[in-house]
XYZ file of C-alpha atoms in Angstrom:
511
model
C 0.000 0.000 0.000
C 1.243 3.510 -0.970
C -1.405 5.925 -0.423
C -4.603 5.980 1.442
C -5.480 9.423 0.009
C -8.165 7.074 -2.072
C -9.302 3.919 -0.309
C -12.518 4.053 -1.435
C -14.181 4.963 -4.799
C -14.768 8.603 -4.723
C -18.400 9.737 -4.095
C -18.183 13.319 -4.849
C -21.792 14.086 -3.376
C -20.214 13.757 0.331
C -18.162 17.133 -0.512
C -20.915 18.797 -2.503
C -23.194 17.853 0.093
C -20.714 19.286 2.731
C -20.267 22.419 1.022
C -23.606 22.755 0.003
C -24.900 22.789 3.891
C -22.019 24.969 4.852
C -22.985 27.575 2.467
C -27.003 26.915 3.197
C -26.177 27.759 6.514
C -24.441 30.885 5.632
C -26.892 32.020 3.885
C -29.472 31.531 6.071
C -27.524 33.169 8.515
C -26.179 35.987 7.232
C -27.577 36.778 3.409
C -24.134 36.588 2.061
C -22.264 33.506 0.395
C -18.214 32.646 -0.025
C -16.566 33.997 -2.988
C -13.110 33.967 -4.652
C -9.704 35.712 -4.971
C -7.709 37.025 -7.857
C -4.397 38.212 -8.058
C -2.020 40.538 -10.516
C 1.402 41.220 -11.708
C 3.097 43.577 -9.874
C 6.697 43.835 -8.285
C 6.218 41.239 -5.297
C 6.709 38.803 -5.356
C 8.083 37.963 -8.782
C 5.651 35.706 -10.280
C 3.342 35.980 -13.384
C -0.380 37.002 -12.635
C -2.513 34.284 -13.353
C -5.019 36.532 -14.507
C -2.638 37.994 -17.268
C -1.705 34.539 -17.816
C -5.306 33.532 -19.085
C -5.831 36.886 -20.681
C -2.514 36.258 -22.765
C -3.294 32.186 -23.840
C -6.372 32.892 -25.418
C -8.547 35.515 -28.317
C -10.735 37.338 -26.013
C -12.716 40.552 -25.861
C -11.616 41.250 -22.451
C -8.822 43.171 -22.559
C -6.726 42.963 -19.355
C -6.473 45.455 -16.631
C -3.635 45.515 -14.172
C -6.252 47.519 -11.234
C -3.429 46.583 -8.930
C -0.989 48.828 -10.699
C -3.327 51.337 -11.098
C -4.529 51.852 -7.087
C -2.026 53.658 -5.214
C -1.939 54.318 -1.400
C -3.789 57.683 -1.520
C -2.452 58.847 2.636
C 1.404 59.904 3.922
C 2.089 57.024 6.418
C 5.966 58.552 7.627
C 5.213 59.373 11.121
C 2.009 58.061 11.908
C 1.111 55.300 13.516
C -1.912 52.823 12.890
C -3.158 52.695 16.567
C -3.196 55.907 16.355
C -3.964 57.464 12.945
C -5.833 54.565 11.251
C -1.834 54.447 9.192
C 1.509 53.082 9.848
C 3.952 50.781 8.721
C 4.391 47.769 10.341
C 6.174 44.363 10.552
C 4.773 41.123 9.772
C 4.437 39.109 12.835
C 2.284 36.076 11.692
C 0.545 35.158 8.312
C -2.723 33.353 9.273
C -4.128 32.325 6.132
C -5.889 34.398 3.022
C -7.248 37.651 4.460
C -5.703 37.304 8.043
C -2.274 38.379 9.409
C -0.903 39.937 12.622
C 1.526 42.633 12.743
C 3.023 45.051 15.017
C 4.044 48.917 14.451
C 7.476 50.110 13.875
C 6.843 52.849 16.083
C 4.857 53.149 19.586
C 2.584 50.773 21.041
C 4.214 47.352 19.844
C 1.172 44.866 20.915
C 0.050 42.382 18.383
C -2.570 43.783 15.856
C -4.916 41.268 14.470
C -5.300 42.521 10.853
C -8.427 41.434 9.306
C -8.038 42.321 5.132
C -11.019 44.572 3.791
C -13.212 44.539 1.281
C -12.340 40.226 0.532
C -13.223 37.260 2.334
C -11.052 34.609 1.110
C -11.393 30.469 0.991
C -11.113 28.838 4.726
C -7.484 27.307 5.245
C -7.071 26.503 9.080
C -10.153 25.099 10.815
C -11.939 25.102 8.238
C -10.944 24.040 4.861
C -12.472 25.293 1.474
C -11.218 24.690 -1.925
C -8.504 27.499 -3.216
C -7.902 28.357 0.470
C -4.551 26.811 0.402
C -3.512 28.468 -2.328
C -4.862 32.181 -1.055
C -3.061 31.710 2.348
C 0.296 30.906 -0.072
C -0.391 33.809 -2.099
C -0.906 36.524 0.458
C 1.877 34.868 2.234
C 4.604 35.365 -0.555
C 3.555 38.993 -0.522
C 4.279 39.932 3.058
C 7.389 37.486 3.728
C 9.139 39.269 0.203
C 8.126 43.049 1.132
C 11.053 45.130 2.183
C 7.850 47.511 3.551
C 4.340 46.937 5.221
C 1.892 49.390 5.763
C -1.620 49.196 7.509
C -4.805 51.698 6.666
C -7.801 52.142 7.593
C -11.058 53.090 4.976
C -12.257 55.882 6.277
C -15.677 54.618 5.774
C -15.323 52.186 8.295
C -14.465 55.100 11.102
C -16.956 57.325 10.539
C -14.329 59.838 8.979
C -12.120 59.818 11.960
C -8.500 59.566 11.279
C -8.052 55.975 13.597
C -8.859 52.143 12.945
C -11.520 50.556 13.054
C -12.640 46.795 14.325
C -14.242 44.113 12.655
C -17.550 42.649 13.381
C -15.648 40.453 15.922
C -14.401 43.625 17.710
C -10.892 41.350 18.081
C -9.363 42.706 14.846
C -8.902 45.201 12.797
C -10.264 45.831 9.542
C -7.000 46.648 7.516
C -5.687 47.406 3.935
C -2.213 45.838 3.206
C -0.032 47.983 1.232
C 3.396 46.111 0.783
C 6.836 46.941 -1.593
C 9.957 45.485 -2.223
C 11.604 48.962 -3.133
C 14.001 49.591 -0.347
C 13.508 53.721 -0.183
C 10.092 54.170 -1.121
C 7.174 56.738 -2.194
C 3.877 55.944 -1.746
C 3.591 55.330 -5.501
C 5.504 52.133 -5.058
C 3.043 49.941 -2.541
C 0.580 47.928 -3.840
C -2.655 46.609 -2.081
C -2.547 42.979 -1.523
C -6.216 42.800 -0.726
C -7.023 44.034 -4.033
C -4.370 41.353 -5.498
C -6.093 38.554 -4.061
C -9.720 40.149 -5.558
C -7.726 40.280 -9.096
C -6.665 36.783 -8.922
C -9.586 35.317 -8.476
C -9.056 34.103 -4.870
C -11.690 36.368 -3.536
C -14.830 38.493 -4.648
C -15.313 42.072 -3.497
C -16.863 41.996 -0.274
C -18.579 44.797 1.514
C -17.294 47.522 -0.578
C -19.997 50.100 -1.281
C -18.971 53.495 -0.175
C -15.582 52.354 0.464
C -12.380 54.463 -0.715
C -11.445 51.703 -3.688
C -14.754 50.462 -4.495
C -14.516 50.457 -8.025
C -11.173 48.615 -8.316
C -12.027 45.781 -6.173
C -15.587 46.192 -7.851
C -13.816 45.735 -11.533
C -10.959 43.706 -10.569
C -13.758 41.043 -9.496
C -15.745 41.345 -12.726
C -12.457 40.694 -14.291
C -11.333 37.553 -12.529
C -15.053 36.103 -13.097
C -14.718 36.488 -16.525
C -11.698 35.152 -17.201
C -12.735 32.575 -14.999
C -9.480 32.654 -12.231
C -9.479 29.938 -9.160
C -12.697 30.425 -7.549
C -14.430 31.626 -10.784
C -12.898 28.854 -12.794
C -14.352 25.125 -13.554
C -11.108 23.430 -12.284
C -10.937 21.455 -9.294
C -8.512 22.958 -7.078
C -5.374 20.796 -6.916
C -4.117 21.551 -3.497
C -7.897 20.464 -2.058
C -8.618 16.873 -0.955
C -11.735 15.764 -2.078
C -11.840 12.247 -1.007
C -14.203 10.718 2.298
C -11.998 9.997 5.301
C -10.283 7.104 7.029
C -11.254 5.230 9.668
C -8.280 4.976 11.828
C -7.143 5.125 15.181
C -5.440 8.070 17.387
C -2.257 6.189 17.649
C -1.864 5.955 13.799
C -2.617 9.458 13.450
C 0.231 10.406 15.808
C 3.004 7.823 15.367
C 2.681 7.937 11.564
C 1.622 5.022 10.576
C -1.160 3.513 7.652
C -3.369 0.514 8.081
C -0.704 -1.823 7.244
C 1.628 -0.626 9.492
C 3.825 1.535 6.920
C 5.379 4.174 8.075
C 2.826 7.463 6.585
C 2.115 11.065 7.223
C -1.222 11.641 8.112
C -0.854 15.408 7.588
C -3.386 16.908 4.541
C -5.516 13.802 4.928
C -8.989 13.484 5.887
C -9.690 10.852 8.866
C -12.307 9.490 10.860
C -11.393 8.403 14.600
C -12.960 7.837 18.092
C -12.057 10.130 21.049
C -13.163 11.608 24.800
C -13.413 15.030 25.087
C -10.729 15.801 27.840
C -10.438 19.483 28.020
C -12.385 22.546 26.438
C -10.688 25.497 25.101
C -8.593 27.718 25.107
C -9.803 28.837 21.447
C -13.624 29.295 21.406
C -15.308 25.809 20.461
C -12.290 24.325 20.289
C -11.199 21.152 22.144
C -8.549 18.882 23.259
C -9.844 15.043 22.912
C -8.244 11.455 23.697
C -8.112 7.856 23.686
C -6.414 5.296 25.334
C -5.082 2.551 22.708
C -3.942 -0.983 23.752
C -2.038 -2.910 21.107
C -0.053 -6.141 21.426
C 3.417 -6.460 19.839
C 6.614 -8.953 20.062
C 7.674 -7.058 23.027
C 4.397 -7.546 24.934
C 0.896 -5.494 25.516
C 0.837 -2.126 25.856
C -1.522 1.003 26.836
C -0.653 4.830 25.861
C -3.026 7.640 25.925
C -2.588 9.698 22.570
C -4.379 13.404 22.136
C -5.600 15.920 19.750
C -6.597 19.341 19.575
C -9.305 20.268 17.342
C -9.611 23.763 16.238
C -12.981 24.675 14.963
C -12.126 28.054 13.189
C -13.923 29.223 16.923
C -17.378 27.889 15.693
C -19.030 26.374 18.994
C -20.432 22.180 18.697
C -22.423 21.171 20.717
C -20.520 17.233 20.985
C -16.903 19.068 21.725
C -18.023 21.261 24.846
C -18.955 18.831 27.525
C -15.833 16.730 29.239
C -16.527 12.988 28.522
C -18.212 12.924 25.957
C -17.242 10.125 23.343
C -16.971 11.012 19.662
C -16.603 9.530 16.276
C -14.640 12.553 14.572
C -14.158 13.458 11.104
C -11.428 15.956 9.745
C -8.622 16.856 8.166
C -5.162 16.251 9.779
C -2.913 19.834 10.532
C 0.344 20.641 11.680
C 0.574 23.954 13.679
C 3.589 24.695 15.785
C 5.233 21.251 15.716
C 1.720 19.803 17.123
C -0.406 18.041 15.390
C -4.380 19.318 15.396
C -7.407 18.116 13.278
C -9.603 20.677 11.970
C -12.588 20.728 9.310
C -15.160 19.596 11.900
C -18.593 20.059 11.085
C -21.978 18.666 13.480
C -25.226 20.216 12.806
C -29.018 19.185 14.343
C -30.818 20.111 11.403
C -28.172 20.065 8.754
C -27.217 15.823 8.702
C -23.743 14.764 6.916
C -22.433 11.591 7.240
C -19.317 13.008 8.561
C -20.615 15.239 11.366
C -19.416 14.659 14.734
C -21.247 11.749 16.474
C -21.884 11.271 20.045
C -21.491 7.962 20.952
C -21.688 7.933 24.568
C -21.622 10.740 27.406
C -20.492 10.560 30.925
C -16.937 9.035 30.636
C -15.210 11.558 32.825
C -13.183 8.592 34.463
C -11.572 8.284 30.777
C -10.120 11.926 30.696
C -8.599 12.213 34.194
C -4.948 14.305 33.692
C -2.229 12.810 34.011
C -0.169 14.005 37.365
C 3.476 14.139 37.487
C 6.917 17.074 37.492
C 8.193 18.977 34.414
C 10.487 16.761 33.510
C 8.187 13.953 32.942
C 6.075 15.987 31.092
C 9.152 17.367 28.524
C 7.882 15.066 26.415
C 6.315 14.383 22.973
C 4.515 11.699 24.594
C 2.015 13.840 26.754
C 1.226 16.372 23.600
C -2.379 17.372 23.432
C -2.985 15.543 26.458
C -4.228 16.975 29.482
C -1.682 17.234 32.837
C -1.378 18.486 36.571
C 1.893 20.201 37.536
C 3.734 22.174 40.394
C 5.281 24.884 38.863
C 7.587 28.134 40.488
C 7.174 30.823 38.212
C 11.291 32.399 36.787
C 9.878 35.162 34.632
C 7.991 35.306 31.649
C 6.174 38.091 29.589
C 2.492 39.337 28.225
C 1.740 40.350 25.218
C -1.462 43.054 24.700
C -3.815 42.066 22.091
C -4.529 45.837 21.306
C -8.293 45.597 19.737
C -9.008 45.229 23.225
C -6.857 47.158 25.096
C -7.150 44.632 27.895
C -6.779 40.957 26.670
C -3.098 40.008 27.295
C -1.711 36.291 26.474
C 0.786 35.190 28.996
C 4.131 33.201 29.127
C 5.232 31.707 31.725
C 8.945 30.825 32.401
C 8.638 28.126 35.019
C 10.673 25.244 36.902
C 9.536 22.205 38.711
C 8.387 23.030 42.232
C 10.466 19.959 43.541
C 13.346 20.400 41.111
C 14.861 23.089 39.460
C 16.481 21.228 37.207
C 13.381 20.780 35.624
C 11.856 23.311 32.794
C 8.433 23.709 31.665
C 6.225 26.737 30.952
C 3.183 27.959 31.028
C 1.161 29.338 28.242
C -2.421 31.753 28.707
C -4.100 32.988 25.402
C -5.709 36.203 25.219
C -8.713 34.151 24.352
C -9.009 33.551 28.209
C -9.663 36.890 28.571
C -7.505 37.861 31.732
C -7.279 41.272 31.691
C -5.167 42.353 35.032
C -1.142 42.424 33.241
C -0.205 43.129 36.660
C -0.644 39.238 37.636
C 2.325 38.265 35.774
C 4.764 40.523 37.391
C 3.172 39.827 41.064
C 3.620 36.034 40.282
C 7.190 36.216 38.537
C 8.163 38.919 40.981
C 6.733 37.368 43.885
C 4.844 40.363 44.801
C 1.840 39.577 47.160
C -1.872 39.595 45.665
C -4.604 41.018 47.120
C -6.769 39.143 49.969
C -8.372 36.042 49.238
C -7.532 35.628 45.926
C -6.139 31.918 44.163
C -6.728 32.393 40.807
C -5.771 34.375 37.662
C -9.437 34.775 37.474
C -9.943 36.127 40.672
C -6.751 38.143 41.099
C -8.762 40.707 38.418
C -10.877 41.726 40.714
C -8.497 44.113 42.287
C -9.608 44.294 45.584
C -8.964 46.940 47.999
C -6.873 44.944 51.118
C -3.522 43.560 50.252
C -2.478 40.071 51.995
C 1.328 40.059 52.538
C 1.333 36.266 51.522
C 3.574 35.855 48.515
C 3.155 33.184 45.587
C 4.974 30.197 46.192
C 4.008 27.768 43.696
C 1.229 27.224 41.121
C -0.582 24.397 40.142
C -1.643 24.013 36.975
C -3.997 21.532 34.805
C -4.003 21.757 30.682
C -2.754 20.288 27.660
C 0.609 19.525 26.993
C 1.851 21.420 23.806
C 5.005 21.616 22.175
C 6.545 24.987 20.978
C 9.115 26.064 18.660
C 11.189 28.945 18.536
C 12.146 31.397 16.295
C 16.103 29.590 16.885
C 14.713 26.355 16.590
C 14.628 25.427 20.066
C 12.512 23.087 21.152
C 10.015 24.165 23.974
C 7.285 22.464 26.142
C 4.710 24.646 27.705
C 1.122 23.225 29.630
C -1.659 25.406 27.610
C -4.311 26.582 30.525
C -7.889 25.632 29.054
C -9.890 27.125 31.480
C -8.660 30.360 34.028
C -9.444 28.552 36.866
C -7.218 25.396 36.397
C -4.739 27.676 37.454
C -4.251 28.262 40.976
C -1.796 30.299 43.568
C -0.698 28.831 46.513
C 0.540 31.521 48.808
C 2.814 31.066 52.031
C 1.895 31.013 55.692
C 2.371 34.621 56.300
């Protein structure tokens, strides 16, 4: 056996029913559908426009129009900043996927902005997977990685006219325009829009842009890509897409690598169907951590191991994935993110059947789940990843991190040792997700500066009440999944992941 891409015959009505009841629901919803991207030629990066491509290989009335080229950033951005002003140039922190990306400024506040790309809405490509969302996520991608320059702005008919950014409907990120350059000294006449790239390619139609500043080229640039019929607008399958019904396999195969015959295999980019507990919830919104405990008998004698998975929901709440001990039959597509591995593509509806919803099977199994208990260095491990774990930990340092559409979120880090051995490293890590919003509680734990009165939790140490207790932090006990992180160096990290704020508790000395 090679593959197992195909093990079945192909019944494409499972994916047209799929993506006919996701965009049912959207509709239904919301009164808008999913559309595509398009792209252009420009200076970055140096690749041939598709959509010149097509207008070039065949006799056609359309005659090409390079919109891109022709919208120029139309505001000064030298000493401004986007927090500020609504414009600023920035550097690229994170590419998410097609019309996502975090940044921070150059200049002042340096929290993480959560750039949401106007006027497109691009193909889902992390958890939640759409056809030509791979290759929008690659395209916008190659922009910001090759641009020598970044800047942010703000339509000023998102604002109300005022001169400072504006939020999207989540009120978590900003609605942004990304202007990037290769040119090393440039004028403003040398950044293009990569929004309006992706509408030209045909990875995206123009979304929400009545009124706004560059209405008409997104507006034209989208005609265009329809017509000559680019990605979304084409009749071609996408190739980077998988299209085939998953396979039923276990947890252990998925993470040791392994295929039904026992050949070594990389589950990553397939679509799978598995059975697993529900062990934590969180952090992400709908998201969970789920497990299984798989027995299997070898030459060397029986064993037992508990393997675990996250599964990120692109922060769409199910109903099967929020209650601990509750036992699934999943079906998704295998990710990498970070160095751990995470299924995502989930789908469960009550009025919306498809054969490869989310099933319960059972409820109640809470004995299945328990964490596992143990010091830092046992849990430096690939074994334990994405499975959940009680530790001691004394907090060494550590930083927080501001998401700034809130102006209060912050996600923590936590530099820790075991409480019984120093020797010992493990950290701690706290999304913004979680919603703590007192920064002070990182320095008064790494600092060892006391909290106020009767307070044990993250959670509670927000309240800021009014009597201090001289008791100082001593330790902290923590329960969450065990995750693996990677540096920017290389260096291989392991941090515990806090699900919930109050699996995280203080224990303060005697006086």
């Amino acid at each position: 056996m090679t593959l197992l891409r195909k093990p079945y015959p192909i019944v494409l009505t499972h994916e047209e029913k799929k993506m006919r009841k996701r965009y049912l629901k959207l509709a239904l919803l919301s009164g808008l559908f999913l559309v595509g991207l398009t792209s252009c030629t420009q200076n970055q990066p140096d690749v041939t426009s598709k959509a010149s491509q097509e207008e070039n290989s065949k006799d056609s009335s359309v005659e090409f129009v390079d919109y891109v080229k022709e919208t120029h950033l139309n505001h000064q951005y030298k000493d401004k900043q986007f927090l500020k002003d609504g414009i600023g140039e920035v550097t690229l922190v994170t590419k998410v996927d097609g019309d996502t990306a975090h940044f921070k400024q150059v200049a002042g506040d340096t929290g993480t902005i959560k750039g949401r790309y106007n006027c497109i809405d691009t193909p889902e490509s992390t958890g939640m997977l759409e056809p030509w969302g791979k290759g929008a996520s690659k395209f916008n991608g190659d922009y910001l990685t090759k641009a020598k320059h970044i800047v942010l702005s703000t339509d000023v008919a998102d604002n109300g006219g005022q001169e400072k950014p504006a939020l999207d409907s989540t009120g978590g990120r900003y609605l942004v325009y990304v202007w990037v350059t290769d040119v090393e000294n440039p004028s403003i006449d040398d950044f293009i829009n990569v929004n309006l790239a992706l509408c030209q390619e045909g990875y995206s139609k123009a979304k929400g842009v009545s009124g706004k500043e560059y209405a008409d080229a997104f507006t034209n640039a989208a005609v265009q890509a329809q017509t000559l019929k680019l990605h979304l607008w084409s009749d071609e399958k996408d190739p980077d897409f998988n299209y085939d019904n998953p396979v039923k396999i276990d947890l252990r195969m998925i993470c040791e690598g392994y295929d039904t015959e026992g050949n070594k295999y990389d589950w990553v980019g397939s679509k799978v169907t598995f059975e697993a507990y529900v062990a934590g919830v969180g952090p992400d919104q709908g998201a969970a951590y789920v497990c299984n405990d798989i027995s299997w008998t070898d030459a060397s004698g029986e064993h037992t191991q508990r393997y675990g998975m996250y599964i990120f929901t692109q922060y769409i709440v199910y109903k099967p994935l929020q209650t601990i001990g509750n036992f699934l039959e999943i079906s998704g597509t295998v990710a990498e993110y970070n160095g751990n591995l995470q299924v995502v593509d989930v789908s469960y509806s009550d009025y919306y059947k498809d054969d490869y919803d989310m099933k319960i099977l059972s409820t109640g199994h809470t004995d299945k789940v328990e964490p596992f208990t143990g010091s830092a260095g046992t849990f430096a491990n690939d074994k334990y990843i994405n499975t959940m774990v009680t530790v001691n930990l004394v907090c060494t340092g550590g930083y927080a991190t501001l998401n700034t559409a809130t102006s209060t979120a912050y996600s923590f880090t936590l530099y820790c040792k075991d409480k019984d051995d120093a020797s010992q490293e493990l950290n701690i890590r706290i999304s913004d997700s979680l919603a703590i919003n007192y920064p002070n509680t990182l320095t008064r734990i790494r600092d060892n500066i006391p909290f106020f009165k009767g307070e044990k939790t993250i959670a509670e140490s927000i309240n800021n009440g009014k009597n201090t207790d001289q008791r100082k932090v001593e330790y902290i006990s923590i329960t969450g999944a065990l995750v693996k992180y990677i540096t920017t160096k290389g260096k291989v990290t392991y941090q515990v992941n806090l699900c919930r704020s109050k699996d995280l508790t203080l224990h303060m000395s005697a006086e």
